[in-house]
Amino acid sequence: MPLPPRKSDGSLNPEIERLLYQLKVAREDGLGLIDGLSDEQANWSPGAGKWSMAQCFDHLNVTNRLFVQQFRAGVAEARQRGILGGGPYSYGFLSRWFLRQTEPPVKRRFSAPKPFQPGPKRPIVEIRNEWVRLHDELDEIFRSASGVDLARMRITSPAASFIKYSLGIGFWIQTAHDRRHVWQARQVRNLDGFPVGVTATA
């Protein structure tokens, strides 16, 4: 299901516009990879301890559910406390460094914390439907953050309660994290052993 085009009315912050574009690209790139896959293909693993395509997207869905909660609460708190501003925003060195580590192609690997681990096997249609739903929610949240000071409003990372970063960096991390694991799923699909000629179930 392609994302319907949206025209900006000029009321959105320019950084929000860029984030929405990144969100849309990741959403459509992901759908391009998983649409038409059978459950057998989606759940094929290249080896012990290595994620299947379904697990890459399941991990993203698990993570994005937590991002949705943190982002929604962060936007609401910023408006309640009057943490508003039109940008442009500036982010610190450590935040920008961490964001670079999240981007594909993967140079530094991290073990996903237990709450972020994907399940062993799931029907790909369920994963796809959740992928679409969560990106619709993220789109709405990003839009609702226009006018919030994305640099001054700080949120807690869903990965660890002792890590805090600005709401804007949280948005950029989410889009980079999407790209990272969509890239990973594409590497799985391009492997020589990936099953081909398997008919997808309706």
PDB file of C-alpha atoms in Angstrom:
ATOM      1  CA  MET A   1       0.000   0.000   0.000  1.00  0.00           C
ATOM      2  CA  PRO A   2       1.867   3.134  -1.176  1.00  0.00           C
ATOM      3  CA  LEU A   3       1.911   6.140   1.106  1.00  0.00           C
ATOM      4  CA  PRO A   4      -0.473   8.796  -0.239  1.00  0.00           C
ATOM      5  CA  PRO A   5       1.336  11.978  -1.211  1.00  0.00           C
ATOM      6  CA  ARG A   6       1.032  14.865   1.207  1.00  0.00           C
ATOM      7  CA  LYS A   7       1.614  18.473   0.283  1.00  0.00           C
ATOM      8  CA  SER A   8       3.112  20.725   2.897  1.00  0.00           C
ATOM      9  CA  ASP A   9       1.007  23.750   3.756  1.00  0.00           C
ATOM     10  CA  GLY A  10       4.143  25.584   4.850  1.00  0.00           C
ATOM     11  CA  SER A  11       3.223  25.333   8.523  1.00  0.00           C
ATOM     12  CA  LEU A  12       5.648  22.530   9.390  1.00  0.00           C
ATOM     13  CA  ASN A  13       9.101  23.181  10.761  1.00  0.00           C
ATOM     14  CA  PRO A  14      11.745  22.471   8.047  1.00  0.00           C
ATOM     15  CA  GLU A  15      13.424  19.842  10.223  1.00  0.00           C
ATOM     16  CA  ILE A  16      10.091  18.068  10.663  1.00  0.00           C
ATOM     17  CA  GLU A  17       9.678  18.120   6.883  1.00  0.00           C
ATOM     18  CA  ARG A  18      13.050  16.395   6.464  1.00  0.00           C
ATOM     19  CA  LEU A  19      12.200  13.818   9.132  1.00  0.00           C
ATOM     20  CA  LEU A  20       8.870  13.053   7.473  1.00  0.00           C
ATOM     21  CA  TYR A  21      10.652  12.459   4.186  1.00  0.00           C
ATOM     22  CA  GLN A  22      13.103  10.039   5.837  1.00  0.00           C
ATOM     23  CA  LEU A  23      10.201   8.261   7.536  1.00  0.00           C
ATOM     24  CA  LYS A  24       8.340   7.886   4.248  1.00  0.00           C
ATOM     25  CA  VAL A  25      11.416   6.550   2.417  1.00  0.00           C
ATOM     26  CA  ALA A  26      12.065   3.918   5.115  1.00  0.00           C
ATOM     27  CA  ARG A  27       8.414   2.881   5.160  1.00  0.00           C
ATOM     28  CA  GLU A  28       8.223   2.425   1.406  1.00  0.00           C
ATOM     29  CA  ASP A  29      11.663   0.786   1.183  1.00  0.00           C
ATOM     30  CA  GLY A  30      10.598  -1.734   3.805  1.00  0.00           C
ATOM     31  CA  LEU A  31       7.337  -2.504   2.019  1.00  0.00           C
ATOM     32  CA  GLY A  32       9.212  -2.979  -1.222  1.00  0.00           C
ATOM     33  CA  LEU A  33      11.300  -5.669   0.438  1.00  0.00           C
ATOM     34  CA  ILE A  34       8.610  -7.647   2.247  1.00  0.00           C
ATOM     35  CA  ASP A  35       5.587  -7.384  -0.057  1.00  0.00           C
ATOM     36  CA  GLY A  36       5.153 -10.669  -1.906  1.00  0.00           C
ATOM     37  CA  LEU A  37       7.309 -12.704   0.470  1.00  0.00           C
ATOM     38  CA  SER A  38       6.026 -16.048   1.684  1.00  0.00           C
ATOM     39  CA  ASP A  39       6.328 -16.908   5.378  1.00  0.00           C
ATOM     40  CA  GLU A  40       9.028 -19.410   4.436  1.00  0.00           C
ATOM     41  CA  GLN A  41      11.100 -16.732   2.734  1.00  0.00           C
ATOM     42  CA  ALA A  42      10.500 -14.117   5.417  1.00  0.00           C
ATOM     43  CA  ASN A  43      11.501 -16.483   8.234  1.00  0.00           C
ATOM     44  CA  TRP A  44      14.534 -17.986   6.490  1.00  0.00           C
ATOM     45  CA  SER A  45      17.673 -17.462   8.563  1.00  0.00           C
ATOM     46  CA  PRO A  46      21.176 -17.442   7.080  1.00  0.00           C
ATOM     47  CA  GLY A  47      22.552 -19.285  10.107  1.00  0.00           C
ATOM     48  CA  ALA A  48      22.377 -19.891  13.840  1.00  0.00           C
ATOM     49  CA  GLY A  49      21.977 -16.659  15.755  1.00  0.00           C
ATOM     50  CA  LYS A  50      21.407 -14.617  12.569  1.00  0.00           C
ATOM     51  CA  TRP A  51      18.164 -12.810  11.995  1.00  0.00           C
ATOM     52  CA  SER A  52      15.737 -13.549   9.204  1.00  0.00           C
ATOM     53  CA  MET A  53      14.075 -10.766   7.239  1.00  0.00           C
ATOM     54  CA  ALA A  54      10.980 -11.178   9.410  1.00  0.00           C
ATOM     55  CA  GLN A  55      13.092 -10.776  12.552  1.00  0.00           C
ATOM     56  CA  CYS A  56      14.694  -7.585  11.211  1.00  0.00           C
ATOM     57  CA  PHE A  57      11.258  -6.051  10.736  1.00  0.00           C
ATOM     58  CA  ASP A  58       9.855  -7.527  13.947  1.00  0.00           C
ATOM     59  CA  HIS A  59      12.751  -5.911  15.830  1.00  0.00           C
ATOM     60  CA  LEU A  60      11.940  -2.583  14.168  1.00  0.00           C
ATOM     61  CA  ASN A  61       8.285  -2.914  15.121  1.00  0.00           C
ATOM     62  CA  VAL A  62       9.161  -3.699  18.740  1.00  0.00           C
ATOM     63  CA  THR A  63      11.511  -0.713  18.868  1.00  0.00           C
ATOM     64  CA  ASN A  64       9.114   1.632  17.096  1.00  0.00           C
ATOM     65  CA  ARG A  65       6.317   0.768  19.533  1.00  0.00           C
ATOM     66  CA  LEU A  66       8.566   2.011  22.339  1.00  0.00           C
ATOM     67  CA  PHE A  67       9.615   5.077  20.345  1.00  0.00           C
ATOM     68  CA  VAL A  68       5.948   5.928  19.767  1.00  0.00           C
ATOM     69  CA  GLN A  69       5.305   5.906  23.523  1.00  0.00           C
ATOM     70  CA  GLN A  70       8.369   8.044  24.326  1.00  0.00           C
ATOM     71  CA  PHE A  71       7.841  10.494  21.490  1.00  0.00           C
ATOM     72  CA  ARG A  72       4.140  11.003  22.197  1.00  0.00           C
ATOM     73  CA  ALA A  73       4.841  11.657  25.861  1.00  0.00           C
ATOM     74  CA  GLY A  74       7.752  13.962  24.995  1.00  0.00           C
ATOM     75  CA  VAL A  75       5.679  16.131  22.635  1.00  0.00           C
ATOM     76  CA  ALA A  76       2.860  16.377  25.198  1.00  0.00           C
ATOM     77  CA  GLU A  77       5.291  17.345  27.982  1.00  0.00           C
ATOM     78  CA  ALA A  78       7.012  19.953  25.812  1.00  0.00           C
ATOM     79  CA  ARG A  79       3.705  21.639  25.035  1.00  0.00           C
ATOM     80  CA  GLN A  80       2.596  21.472  28.656  1.00  0.00           C
ATOM     81  CA  ARG A  81       5.855  23.051  29.854  1.00  0.00           C
ATOM     82  CA  GLY A  82       6.036  25.576  27.031  1.00  0.00           C
ATOM     83  CA  ILE A  83       9.280  24.195  25.548  1.00  0.00           C
ATOM     84  CA  LEU A  84       8.627  25.680  22.135  1.00  0.00           C
ATOM     85  CA  GLY A  85      10.740  27.038  19.311  1.00  0.00           C
ATOM     86  CA  GLY A  86      11.014  27.224  15.563  1.00  0.00           C
ATOM     87  CA  GLY A  87      14.651  26.202  15.111  1.00  0.00           C
ATOM     88  CA  PRO A  88      17.013  25.704  13.449  1.00  0.00           C
ATOM     89  CA  TYR A  89      18.209  23.304  16.143  1.00  0.00           C
ATOM     90  CA  SER A  90      21.728  22.344  17.149  1.00  0.00           C
ATOM     91  CA  TYR A  91      22.669  18.997  18.694  1.00  0.00           C
ATOM     92  CA  GLY A  92      25.742  18.077  20.725  1.00  0.00           C
ATOM     93  CA  PHE A  93      28.758  16.096  19.558  1.00  0.00           C
ATOM     94  CA  LEU A  94      27.871  12.897  21.462  1.00  0.00           C
ATOM     95  CA  SER A  95      24.324  12.892  20.107  1.00  0.00           C
ATOM     96  CA  ARG A  96      25.586  13.334  16.551  1.00  0.00           C
ATOM     97  CA  TRP A  97      28.249  10.645  17.069  1.00  0.00           C
ATOM     98  CA  PHE A  98      25.668   8.144  18.325  1.00  0.00           C
ATOM     99  CA  LEU A  99      23.413   8.925  15.384  1.00  0.00           C
ATOM    100  CA  ARG A 100      26.272   8.197  12.971  1.00  0.00           C
ATOM    101  CA  GLN A 101      26.813   4.791  14.612  1.00  0.00           C
ATOM    102  CA  THR A 102      23.187   3.899  13.938  1.00  0.00           C
ATOM    103  CA  GLU A 103      23.325   4.580  10.204  1.00  0.00           C
ATOM    104  CA  PRO A 104      23.857   1.839   7.600  1.00  0.00           C
ATOM    105  CA  PRO A 105      25.929   0.306   6.203  1.00  0.00           C
ATOM    106  CA  VAL A 106      26.630  -1.396   9.513  1.00  0.00           C
ATOM    107  CA  LYS A 107      30.188  -0.859  10.718  1.00  0.00           C
ATOM    108  CA  ARG A 108      29.655  -1.347  14.444  1.00  0.00           C
ATOM    109  CA  ARG A 109      27.308  -4.084  15.621  1.00  0.00           C
ATOM    110  CA  PHE A 110      25.271  -3.889  18.828  1.00  0.00           C
ATOM    111  CA  SER A 111      23.419  -6.654  20.622  1.00  0.00           C
ATOM    112  CA  ALA A 112      19.752  -5.735  20.916  1.00  0.00           C
ATOM    113  CA  PRO A 113      18.635  -5.548  24.573  1.00  0.00           C
ATOM    114  CA  LYS A 114      16.208  -8.262  25.620  1.00  0.00           C
ATOM    115  CA  PRO A 115      13.055  -6.073  25.350  1.00  0.00           C
ATOM    116  CA  PHE A 116      14.015  -5.317  21.734  1.00  0.00           C
ATOM    117  CA  GLN A 117      14.611  -8.907  20.642  1.00  0.00           C
ATOM    118  CA  PRO A 118      12.334 -10.184  17.854  1.00  0.00           C
ATOM    119  CA  GLY A 119      10.287 -13.339  18.147  1.00  0.00           C
ATOM    120  CA  PRO A 120      11.467 -16.589  16.513  1.00  0.00           C
ATOM    121  CA  LYS A 121       8.854 -16.757  13.727  1.00  0.00           C
ATOM    122  CA  ARG A 122       5.808 -14.710  12.813  1.00  0.00           C
ATOM    123  CA  PRO A 123       3.531 -14.481   9.767  1.00  0.00           C
ATOM    124  CA  ILE A 124       4.913 -11.782   7.514  1.00  0.00           C
ATOM    125  CA  VAL A 125       1.455 -10.256   6.950  1.00  0.00           C
ATOM    126  CA  GLU A 126       1.206  -9.475  10.680  1.00  0.00           C
ATOM    127  CA  ILE A 127       4.631  -7.860  10.666  1.00  0.00           C
ATOM    128  CA  ARG A 128       3.775  -5.866   7.532  1.00  0.00           C
ATOM    129  CA  ASN A 129       0.488  -4.568   8.960  1.00  0.00           C
ATOM    130  CA  GLU A 130       2.203  -3.444  12.150  1.00  0.00           C
ATOM    131  CA  TRP A 131       4.995  -1.797  10.146  1.00  0.00           C
ATOM    132  CA  VAL A 132       2.410   0.304   8.289  1.00  0.00           C
ATOM    133  CA  ARG A 133       0.417   1.149  11.425  1.00  0.00           C
ATOM    134  CA  LEU A 134       3.460   2.246  13.414  1.00  0.00           C
ATOM    135  CA  HIS A 135       4.758   4.440  10.595  1.00  0.00           C
ATOM    136  CA  ASP A 136       1.358   6.093  10.348  1.00  0.00           C
ATOM    137  CA  GLU A 137       1.595   6.813  14.096  1.00  0.00           C
ATOM    138  CA  LEU A 138       5.151   8.123  13.796  1.00  0.00           C
ATOM    139  CA  ASP A 139       4.100  10.386  10.919  1.00  0.00           C
ATOM    140  CA  GLU A 140       1.344  11.852  13.092  1.00  0.00           C
ATOM    141  CA  ILE A 141       3.698  12.338  16.069  1.00  0.00           C
ATOM    142  CA  PHE A 142       6.409  14.019  13.995  1.00  0.00           C
ATOM    143  CA  ARG A 143       3.817  16.429  12.593  1.00  0.00           C
ATOM    144  CA  SER A 144       2.476  17.161  16.063  1.00  0.00           C
ATOM    145  CA  ALA A 145       6.013  18.127  17.176  1.00  0.00           C
ATOM    146  CA  SER A 146       6.244  21.059  14.765  1.00  0.00           C
ATOM    147  CA  GLY A 147       6.692  24.122  16.958  1.00  0.00           C
ATOM    148  CA  VAL A 148       8.241  22.170  19.836  1.00  0.00           C
ATOM    149  CA  ASP A 149      11.881  22.993  20.593  1.00  0.00           C
ATOM    150  CA  LEU A 150      13.369  19.695  19.429  1.00  0.00           C
ATOM    151  CA  ALA A 151      16.785  20.450  20.939  1.00  0.00           C
ATOM    152  CA  ARG A 152      15.719  21.643  24.421  1.00  0.00           C
ATOM    153  CA  MET A 153      13.052  18.990  25.061  1.00  0.00           C
ATOM    154  CA  ARG A 154      14.806  15.891  26.388  1.00  0.00           C
ATOM    155  CA  ILE A 155      13.427  12.362  26.587  1.00  0.00           C
ATOM    156  CA  THR A 156      14.602   9.072  28.060  1.00  0.00           C
ATOM    157  CA  SER A 157      15.885   6.459  25.640  1.00  0.00           C
ATOM    158  CA  PRO A 158      13.601   3.414  25.430  1.00  0.00           C
ATOM    159  CA  ALA A 159      16.786   1.296  25.503  1.00  0.00           C
ATOM    160  CA  ALA A 160      18.059   2.469  28.918  1.00  0.00           C
ATOM    161  CA  SER A 161      16.582   4.758  31.569  1.00  0.00           C
ATOM    162  CA  PHE A 162      19.960   6.388  32.268  1.00  0.00           C
ATOM    163  CA  ILE A 163      20.323   7.614  28.664  1.00  0.00           C
ATOM    164  CA  LYS A 164      18.650  10.914  27.804  1.00  0.00           C
ATOM    165  CA  TYR A 165      18.782  12.841  24.573  1.00  0.00           C
ATOM    166  CA  SER A 166      16.872  15.598  22.822  1.00  0.00           C
ATOM    167  CA  LEU A 167      13.545  14.835  21.223  1.00  0.00           C
ATOM    168  CA  GLY A 168      14.932  15.827  17.815  1.00  0.00           C
ATOM    169  CA  ILE A 169      17.857  13.424  18.046  1.00  0.00           C
ATOM    170  CA  GLY A 170      15.363  10.757  19.110  1.00  0.00           C
ATOM    171  CA  PHE A 171      13.439  11.360  15.885  1.00  0.00           C
ATOM    172  CA  TRP A 172      16.636  11.171  13.803  1.00  0.00           C
ATOM    173  CA  ILE A 173      17.746   8.000  15.615  1.00  0.00           C
ATOM    174  CA  GLN A 174      14.395   6.370  14.851  1.00  0.00           C
ATOM    175  CA  THR A 175      14.706   7.058  11.122  1.00  0.00           C
ATOM    176  CA  ALA A 176      18.349   5.912  11.065  1.00  0.00           C
ATOM    177  CA  HIS A 177      17.449   2.749  12.996  1.00  0.00           C
ATOM    178  CA  ASP A 178      14.784   1.987  10.398  1.00  0.00           C
ATOM    179  CA  ARG A 179      17.365   2.369   7.630  1.00  0.00           C
ATOM    180  CA  ARG A 180      19.888   0.211   9.492  1.00  0.00           C
ATOM    181  CA  HIS A 181      17.641  -2.849   9.735  1.00  0.00           C
ATOM    182  CA  VAL A 182      15.941  -2.428   6.369  1.00  0.00           C
ATOM    183  CA  TRP A 183      19.503  -2.497   4.999  1.00  0.00           C
ATOM    184  CA  GLN A 184      20.156  -5.642   7.073  1.00  0.00           C
ATOM    185  CA  ALA A 185      17.009  -7.318   5.727  1.00  0.00           C
ATOM    186  CA  ARG A 186      18.100  -6.511   2.170  1.00  0.00           C
ATOM    187  CA  GLN A 187      21.463  -8.203   2.805  1.00  0.00           C
ATOM    188  CA  VAL A 188      19.598 -11.357   3.904  1.00  0.00           C
ATOM    189  CA  ARG A 189      17.426 -11.339   0.791  1.00  0.00           C
ATOM    190  CA  ASN A 190      20.496 -10.974  -1.433  1.00  0.00           C
ATOM    191  CA  LEU A 191      22.303 -14.016   0.015  1.00  0.00           C
ATOM    192  CA  ASP A 192      22.869 -16.985  -2.296  1.00  0.00           C
ATOM    193  CA  GLY A 193      20.967 -19.399  -0.043  1.00  0.00           C
ATOM    194  CA  PHE A 194      17.809 -17.279   0.164  1.00  0.00           C
ATOM    195  CA  PRO A 195      14.838 -19.422  -0.964  1.00  0.00           C
ATOM    196  CA  VAL A 196      13.423 -18.406  -4.333  1.00  0.00           C
ATOM    197  CA  GLY A 197      10.376 -19.513  -6.257  1.00  0.00           C
ATOM    198  CA  VAL A 198       8.273 -19.855  -3.099  1.00  0.00           C
ATOM    199  CA  THR A 199       4.698 -18.760  -3.566  1.00  0.00           C
ATOM    200  CA  ALA A 200       3.499 -16.172  -1.079  1.00  0.00           C
ATOM    201  CA  THR A 201       0.339 -16.963   0.802  1.00  0.00           C
ATOM    202  CA  ALA A 202      -2.604 -14.581   0.516  1.00  0.00           C
TER     203      ALA A 202
END
